[in-house]
Short mmCIF file of C-alpha atoms and ligand atoms in Angstrom, two decimals:
data_model
loop_
_atom_site.label_atom_id
_atom_site.label_comp_id
_atom_site.label_asym_id
_atom_site.label_seq_id
_atom_site.Cartn_x
_atom_site.Cartn_y
_atom_site.Cartn_z
CA UNK A 268 4.23 2.57 28.18
CA UNK A 269 4.94 5.04 25.32
CA UNK A 270 4.57 4.30 21.52
CA UNK A 271 6.23 5.21 18.47
CA UNK A 272 3.17 7.42 17.19
CA UNK A 273 2.62 9.19 20.86
CA UNK A 274 0.95 12.57 19.74
CA UNK A 275 0.88 12.11 16.28
CA UNK A 276 -1.99 12.50 14.02
CA UNK A 277 -2.39 10.30 11.02
CA UNK A 278 -4.80 9.69 8.02
CA UNK A 279 -5.31 6.42 6.53
CA UNK A 280 -7.24 6.32 3.21
CA UNK A 281 -9.31 3.37 2.67
CA UNK A 282 -8.74 2.69 6.21
CA UNK A 283 -11.97 0.72 6.90
CA UNK A 284 -10.90 -2.54 5.15
CA UNK A 285 -8.07 -4.85 5.15
CA UNK A 286 -4.53 -3.21 4.66
CA UNK A 287 -5.72 0.24 5.68
CA UNK A 288 -7.73 -1.23 8.84
CA UNK A 289 -4.36 -3.12 10.04
CA UNK A 290 -2.78 0.19 9.42
CA UNK A 291 -5.25 2.08 11.65
CA UNK A 292 -4.77 -0.48 14.36
CA UNK A 293 -1.21 -0.68 14.30
CA UNK A 294 -0.89 3.41 14.15
CA UNK A 295 -3.49 3.53 17.02
CA UNK A 296 -1.92 0.89 19.13
CA UNK A 297 1.29 2.46 19.22
CA UNK A 298 -0.59 5.88 20.27
CA UNK A 299 -1.37 7.74 17.11
CA UNK A 300 -4.66 9.38 16.90
CA UNK A 301 -5.77 8.12 13.85
CA UNK A 302 -8.33 9.46 11.06
CA UNK A 303 -10.07 6.35 9.28
CA UNK A 304 -11.12 7.86 5.92
CA UNK A 305 -12.95 5.72 3.70
CA UNK A 306 -15.97 5.84 1.10
CA UNK A 307 -18.08 3.35 3.15
CA UNK A 308 -19.66 5.35 5.95
CA UNK A 309 -21.04 1.99 7.47
CA UNK A 310 -18.03 0.13 7.38
CA UNK A 311 -16.04 3.46 8.94
CA UNK A 312 -18.91 3.12 11.85
CA UNK A 313 -18.08 -0.45 12.61
CA UNK A 314 -14.47 -0.12 12.52
CA UNK A 315 -14.37 3.32 15.06
CA UNK A 316 -17.33 1.48 17.16
CA UNK A 317 -14.68 -2.01 17.53
CA UNK A 318 -11.98 0.07 18.58
CA UNK A 319 -13.98 2.57 20.74
CA UNK A 320 -11.19 5.24 21.67
CA UNK A 321 -11.15 9.22 21.53
CA UNK A 322 -8.04 8.77 19.61
CA UNK A 323 -9.94 7.57 16.48
CA UNK A 324 -11.89 9.66 13.89
CA UNK A 325 -14.15 8.69 11.22
CA UNK A 326 -14.32 10.68 7.96
CA UNK A 327 -16.19 9.51 4.66
CA UNK A 328 -14.11 10.66 1.94
CA UNK A 329 -14.12 9.54 -2.20
CA UNK A 330 -10.67 9.61 -3.05
CA UNK A 331 -12.00 10.34 -6.54
CA UNK A 332 -12.99 13.57 -5.58
CA UNK A 333 -10.81 16.48 -5.13
CA UNK A 334 -13.03 18.65 -2.94
CA UNK A 335 -13.89 15.52 -0.73
CA UNK A 336 -10.07 15.26 -0.33
CA UNK A 337 -9.40 18.59 0.51
CA UNK A 338 -12.08 18.60 3.21
CA UNK A 339 -10.83 15.67 4.82
CA UNK A 340 -7.43 17.12 5.46
CA UNK A 341 -8.94 20.12 6.62
CA UNK A 342 -11.50 18.01 8.96
CA UNK A 343 -8.48 16.10 10.44
CA UNK A 344 -6.22 19.50 10.89
CA UNK A 345 -9.44 20.91 12.52
CA UNK A 346 -10.28 18.40 14.64
CA UNK A 347 -6.57 17.07 16.05
CA UNK A 348 -4.79 20.70 15.42
CA UNK A 349 -1.96 18.83 13.35
CA UNK A 350 -1.18 16.40 10.89
CA UNK A 351 1.99 14.20 10.78
CA UNK A 352 1.47 11.21 8.55
CA UNK A 353 -0.71 10.48 5.48
CA UNK A 354 -1.16 6.82 4.53
CA UNK A 355 -2.32 6.90 0.84
CA UNK A 356 -3.70 3.18 0.74
CA UNK A 357 -7.08 3.71 -0.68
CA UNK A 358 -7.29 2.21 -3.88
CA UNK A 359 -9.24 0.00 -6.10
CA UNK A 360 -8.24 -3.61 -8.29
CA UNK A 361 -8.74 -3.52 -12.18
CA UNK A 362 -8.79 -6.63 -14.66
CA UNK A 363 -8.68 -6.59 -18.57
CA UNK A 364 -5.99 -6.03 -21.36
CA UNK A 365 -6.18 -2.36 -22.59
CA UNK A 366 -8.54 -3.71 -25.40
CA UNK A 367 -10.95 -5.13 -22.67
CA UNK A 368 -11.36 -1.88 -21.05
CA UNK A 369 -12.78 1.61 -21.95
CA UNK A 370 -12.08 5.47 -21.04
CA UNK A 371 -14.25 5.51 -17.95
CA UNK A 372 -12.47 2.16 -16.42
CA UNK A 373 -9.15 3.59 -17.02
CA UNK A 374 -9.97 7.11 -15.48
CA UNK A 375 -11.75 5.58 -12.59
CA UNK A 376 -8.36 3.53 -11.74
CA UNK A 377 -6.16 6.28 -12.22
CA UNK A 378 -8.61 8.53 -10.73
CA UNK A 379 -8.80 6.71 -7.17
CA UNK A 380 -5.18 4.82 -7.24
CA UNK A 381 -2.89 7.88 -8.60
CA UNK A 382 -4.94 10.94 -8.81
CA UNK A 383 -6.42 10.65 -5.15
CA UNK A 384 -2.73 9.55 -4.04
CA UNK A 385 -1.55 12.80 -5.63
CA UNK A 386 -4.03 15.38 -4.43
CA UNK A 387 -3.92 14.06 -1.07
CA UNK A 388 -0.29 14.68 -0.76
CA UNK A 389 -0.62 18.06 -2.45
CA UNK A 390 -2.95 19.12 0.38
CA UNK A 391 -1.72 17.68 3.37
CA UNK A 392 1.80 18.72 2.37
CA UNK A 393 1.72 22.49 3.90
CA UNK A 394 0.45 20.42 7.43
CA UNK A 395 3.15 17.91 7.06
CA UNK A 396 5.73 20.42 6.47
CA UNK A 397 5.11 21.94 9.86
CA UNK A 398 5.00 18.89 11.67
CA UNK A 399 8.12 17.57 9.72
CA UNK A 400 6.06 14.49 9.04
CA UNK A 401 6.05 11.86 6.23
CA UNK A 402 3.43 10.03 3.66
CA UNK A 403 3.47 6.07 3.15
CA UNK A 404 1.86 5.30 -0.02
CA UNK A 405 0.32 1.89 -0.80
CA UNK A 406 1.33 0.60 -4.23
CA UNK A 407 1.82 -3.20 -5.40
CA UNK A 408 4.09 -5.55 -6.68
CA UNK A 409 1.94 -4.97 -9.79
CA UNK A 410 3.96 -1.66 -10.25
CA UNK A 411 7.15 -3.24 -10.26
CA UNK A 412 6.51 -5.42 -13.50
CA UNK A 413 3.90 -6.41 -15.93
CA UNK A 414 1.18 -8.82 -15.39
CA UNK A 415 -1.30 -10.79 -17.63
CA UNK A 416 -4.69 -9.00 -17.88
CA UNK A 417 -3.60 -6.12 -15.25
CA UNK A 418 -2.99 -2.96 -17.73
CA UNK A 419 -4.58 -0.43 -15.98
CA UNK A 420 -3.28 -1.38 -12.50
CA UNK A 421 0.10 -2.31 -13.40
CA UNK A 422 -0.09 1.35 -14.82
CA UNK A 423 -1.46 3.07 -12.15
CA UNK A 424 0.93 1.09 -9.10
CA UNK A 425 4.00 1.77 -11.17
CA UNK A 426 2.55 5.66 -11.08
CA UNK A 427 2.28 5.76 -7.51
CA UNK A 428 5.97 4.06 -6.83
CA UNK A 429 7.40 7.02 -9.14
CA UNK A 430 5.22 9.67 -7.86
CA UNK A 431 6.42 8.76 -4.52
CA UNK A 432 10.13 9.16 -5.69
CA UNK A 433 9.71 12.55 -7.16
CA UNK A 434 7.89 13.33 -4.13
CA UNK A 435 10.57 12.44 -1.87
CA UNK A 436 12.96 14.46 -3.80
CA UNK A 437 10.97 17.74 -3.81
CA UNK A 438 9.76 18.08 -0.28
CA UNK A 439 12.86 16.87 1.53
CA UNK A 440 14.10 17.35 3.95
CA UNK A 441 11.06 18.26 6.13
CA UNK A 442 8.72 15.61 4.52
CA UNK A 443 9.82 12.01 3.96
CA UNK A 444 7.66 10.13 1.60
CA UNK A 445 7.87 6.15 0.82
CA UNK A 446 5.78 3.63 -0.76
CA UNK A 447 5.00 -0.30 0.00
CA UNK A 448 4.36 -2.71 -2.56
CA UNK A 449 2.57 -5.58 -1.25
CA UNK A 450 2.13 -8.90 -2.89
CA UNK A 451 -0.91 -11.10 -2.86
CA UNK A 452 -2.22 -9.90 0.75
CA UNK A 453 -5.47 -11.75 2.34
CA UNK A 454 -8.06 -8.91 2.19
CA UNK A 455 -11.52 -8.38 0.62
CA UNK A 456 -10.02 -6.70 -2.17
CA UNK A 457 -8.24 -10.12 -3.06
CA UNK A 458 -10.91 -12.98 -2.17
CA UNK A 459 -11.77 -13.34 -5.88
CA UNK A 460 -7.47 -14.84 -6.01
CA UNK A 461 -7.42 -16.09 -2.59
CA UNK A 462 -10.56 -17.83 -2.51
CA UNK A 463 -9.92 -19.86 -5.93
CA UNK A 464 -8.06 -22.68 -4.57
CA UNK A 465 -6.35 -23.27 -8.64
CA UNK A 466 -5.33 -19.27 -8.46
CA UNK A 467 -3.84 -19.94 -4.88
CA UNK A 468 -1.74 -23.01 -5.84
CA UNK A 469 -0.36 -21.33 -8.65
CA UNK A 470 0.23 -18.39 -6.98
CA UNK A 471 1.68 -19.35 -3.98
CA UNK A 472 3.87 -22.47 -5.59
CA UNK A 473 6.22 -19.58 -7.26
CA UNK A 474 6.41 -17.60 -3.60
CA UNK A 475 8.88 -18.24 -1.46
CA UNK A 476 6.83 -18.22 2.01
CA UNK A 477 4.27 -20.20 0.01
CA UNK A 478 1.23 -18.01 1.37
CA UNK A 479 -0.19 -14.68 1.11
CA UNK A 480 0.53 -11.84 3.44
CA UNK A 481 -2.39 -11.23 6.17
CA UNK A 482 -2.90 -7.51 6.40
CA UNK A 483 -1.13 -6.85 9.61
CA UNK A 484 2.22 -7.87 8.12
CA UNK A 485 1.75 -5.17 5.44
CA UNK A 486 0.72 -2.57 8.12
CA UNK A 487 3.87 -3.33 10.23
CA UNK A 488 6.10 -2.15 6.89
CA UNK A 489 3.65 0.94 6.83
CA UNK A 490 4.10 1.56 10.25
CA UNK A 491 8.01 1.32 10.21
CA UNK A 492 8.34 3.93 7.58
CA UNK A 493 5.71 6.02 8.85
CA UNK A 494 7.93 6.04 12.64
CA UNK A 495 11.19 7.88 13.56
CA UNK A 496 12.77 4.35 12.98
CA UNK A 497 12.90 4.94 9.15
CA UNK A 498 13.96 8.66 9.79
CA UNK A 499 16.62 8.23 7.34
CA UNK A 500 14.32 6.67 4.91
CA UNK A 501 13.24 8.78 2.15
CA UNK A 502 12.11 7.84 -1.34
CA UNK A 503 11.75 3.82 -0.77
CA UNK A 504 9.86 1.21 -2.26
CA UNK A 505 9.31 -1.42 0.57
CA UNK A 506 8.45 -4.76 -1.20
CA UNK A 507 6.24 -6.88 1.43
CA UNK A 508 5.90 -9.93 -1.17
CA UNK A 509 7.38 -12.96 0.69
CA UNK A 510 9.99 -13.14 -1.89
CA UNK A 511 8.21 -13.48 -5.11
CA UNK A 512 9.89 -10.41 -7.00
CA UNK A 513 12.99 -11.47 -5.87
CA UNK A 514 12.69 -14.27 -8.36
CA UNK A 515 13.92 -13.85 -12.04
CA UNK A 516 11.61 -16.18 -13.52
CA UNK A 517 13.85 -18.95 -14.26
CA UNK A 518 12.80 -22.31 -13.86
CA UNK A 519 13.30 -23.94 -10.34
CA UNK A 520 16.30 -25.71 -10.95
CA UNK A 521 16.68 -27.40 -7.80
CA UNK A 522 12.93 -28.78 -7.48
CA UNK A 523 13.57 -30.21 -11.49
CA UNK A 524 17.08 -31.66 -10.06
CA UNK A 525 15.52 -33.45 -7.08
CA UNK A 526 16.96 -36.84 -6.60
CA UNK A 527 20.13 -36.07 -8.64
CA UNK A 528 23.19 -34.90 -6.29
CA UNK A 529 23.35 -31.42 -6.42
CA UNK A 530 26.99 -31.41 -7.82
CA UNK A 531 25.67 -33.66 -10.63
CA UNK A 532 22.71 -31.97 -11.32
CA UNK A 533 24.71 -28.48 -11.77
CA UNK A 534 27.00 -30.09 -14.04
CA UNK A 535 24.11 -30.61 -16.74
CA UNK A 536 23.24 -27.16 -16.14
CA UNK A 537 25.95 -24.83 -16.10
CA UNK A 538 29.65 -25.24 -17.64
CA UNK A 539 32.09 -24.36 -14.74
N1 NAD B 691 -4.70 -7.09 -1.21
C1 NAD B 691 -3.88 -7.44 -2.11
O1 NAD B 691 -3.48 -8.56 -2.20
C2 NAD B 691 -3.19 -6.20 -2.17
C3 NAD B 691 -1.96 -6.29 -3.09
C4 NAD B 691 -0.97 -5.16 -3.55
C5 NAD B 691 -1.56 -3.87 -3.32
N2 NAD B 691 -2.90 -3.89 -2.73
C6 NAD B 691 -3.34 -2.34 -2.40
O2 NAD B 691 -3.46 -1.94 -0.74
C7 NAD B 691 -4.57 -0.92 -0.59
C8 NAD B 691 -5.54 -1.72 0.14
O3 NAD B 691 -6.28 -2.57 -0.72
P1 NAD B 691 -6.95 -3.99 0.31
O4 NAD B 691 -6.54 -5.07 -0.34
O5 NAD B 691 -6.73 -3.51 1.92
O6 NAD B 691 -8.12 -3.35 -0.37
P2 NAD B 691 -9.77 -3.45 0.52
O7 NAD B 691 -10.90 -3.75 -0.58
O8 NAD B 691 -9.60 -4.29 1.93
O9 NAD B 691 -9.56 -2.05 1.12
C9 NAD B 691 -9.93 -0.96 0.30
C10 NAD B 691 -10.67 0.37 1.31
O10 NAD B 691 -10.42 1.27 0.27
C11 NAD B 691 -11.55 2.09 0.32
N3 NAD B 691 -12.02 2.56 -1.36
C12 NAD B 691 -12.19 2.04 -2.03
N4 NAD B 691 -12.17 3.11 -3.02
C13 NAD B 691 -12.47 4.20 -2.31
C14 NAD B 691 -12.34 5.44 -2.55
N5 NAD B 691 -12.81 6.03 -4.14
N6 NAD B 691 -12.27 6.46 -1.44
C15 NAD B 691 -12.27 6.34 -0.39
N7 NAD B 691 -12.04 4.78 -0.04
C16 NAD B 691 -12.19 4.05 -0.87
C17 NAD B 691 -12.62 0.52 0.32
O11 NAD B 691 -13.89 1.24 0.72
C18 NAD B 691 -11.99 0.01 1.26
O12 NAD B 691 -12.56 -0.17 2.70
C19 NAD B 691 -4.94 -0.81 -2.35
O13 NAD B 691 -4.22 0.33 -2.94
C20 NAD B 691 -4.48 -1.80 -3.15
O14 NAD B 691 -4.52 -1.75 -4.76
C21 NAD B 691 -3.54 -4.39 -1.95
#
């Protein structure tokens, strides 16, 4: 059976875990040769051994280091002779108000989450122009609005979303650039949230789908944008959050009015 990515070469940064790992599995499963690029050599080895395919290549990279990023792109092109897809997924979390964090922390978050995306995109661009390839960045719903105690992460992920739009203009028509913004996703990065019952109850209460995403559900959106199915999609921020940011923040009137007839309840709320 032919796959959407037969003959294509993809790099997935942060590919050894969570959303990155699910993306590696999805792109490989649909025919791509995939470079698993991650800072954790052991995790790369575990994943590449578990997939055990000549279309899976491991590469250690620290996305805060420009020379490392250049070596990653060069190694992929040397080994696979082309590059079609760059998934800028590697990212680190951050918690704290601006008064809680210091410059070193701010620079680390910006370095991995923003600068790494910019430098990998810049370095990959000539190869992607040659193959008429594309970039999929991974931001977050935290890049769409503000959150309590997430100052650096909010700033970093908003930067990724708008960098995506800028690159989508500058590098069209040869290279499409899109971004996926996941909501809460069950990965090692988010275990502090997903394994805390109080946080989970508060979070999922406001979520129309009532649960976090599985990594494969985010990977499916990344694969769509990376594929020819999205050949006319450029500069798009695809939110994969179970409908959370569809909400304006108004109270759940339907629930408050439960028991009253719909019409009676509505009359107490809005003048018609
Ligand atoms: N899990 C969530 O709820 C969630 C929600 C929204 C956005 N995201 C974003 O999704 C992306 C993937 O996160 P995840 O949840 O799968 O996390 P994860 O921790 O499971 O995976 C992240 C991977 O990135 C690698 N990594 C970290 N720093 C690196 C560096 N300097 N260089 C190279 N690799 C590095 C880690 O080793 C790890 O394998 C991140 O950009 C994150 O901000 C996650």
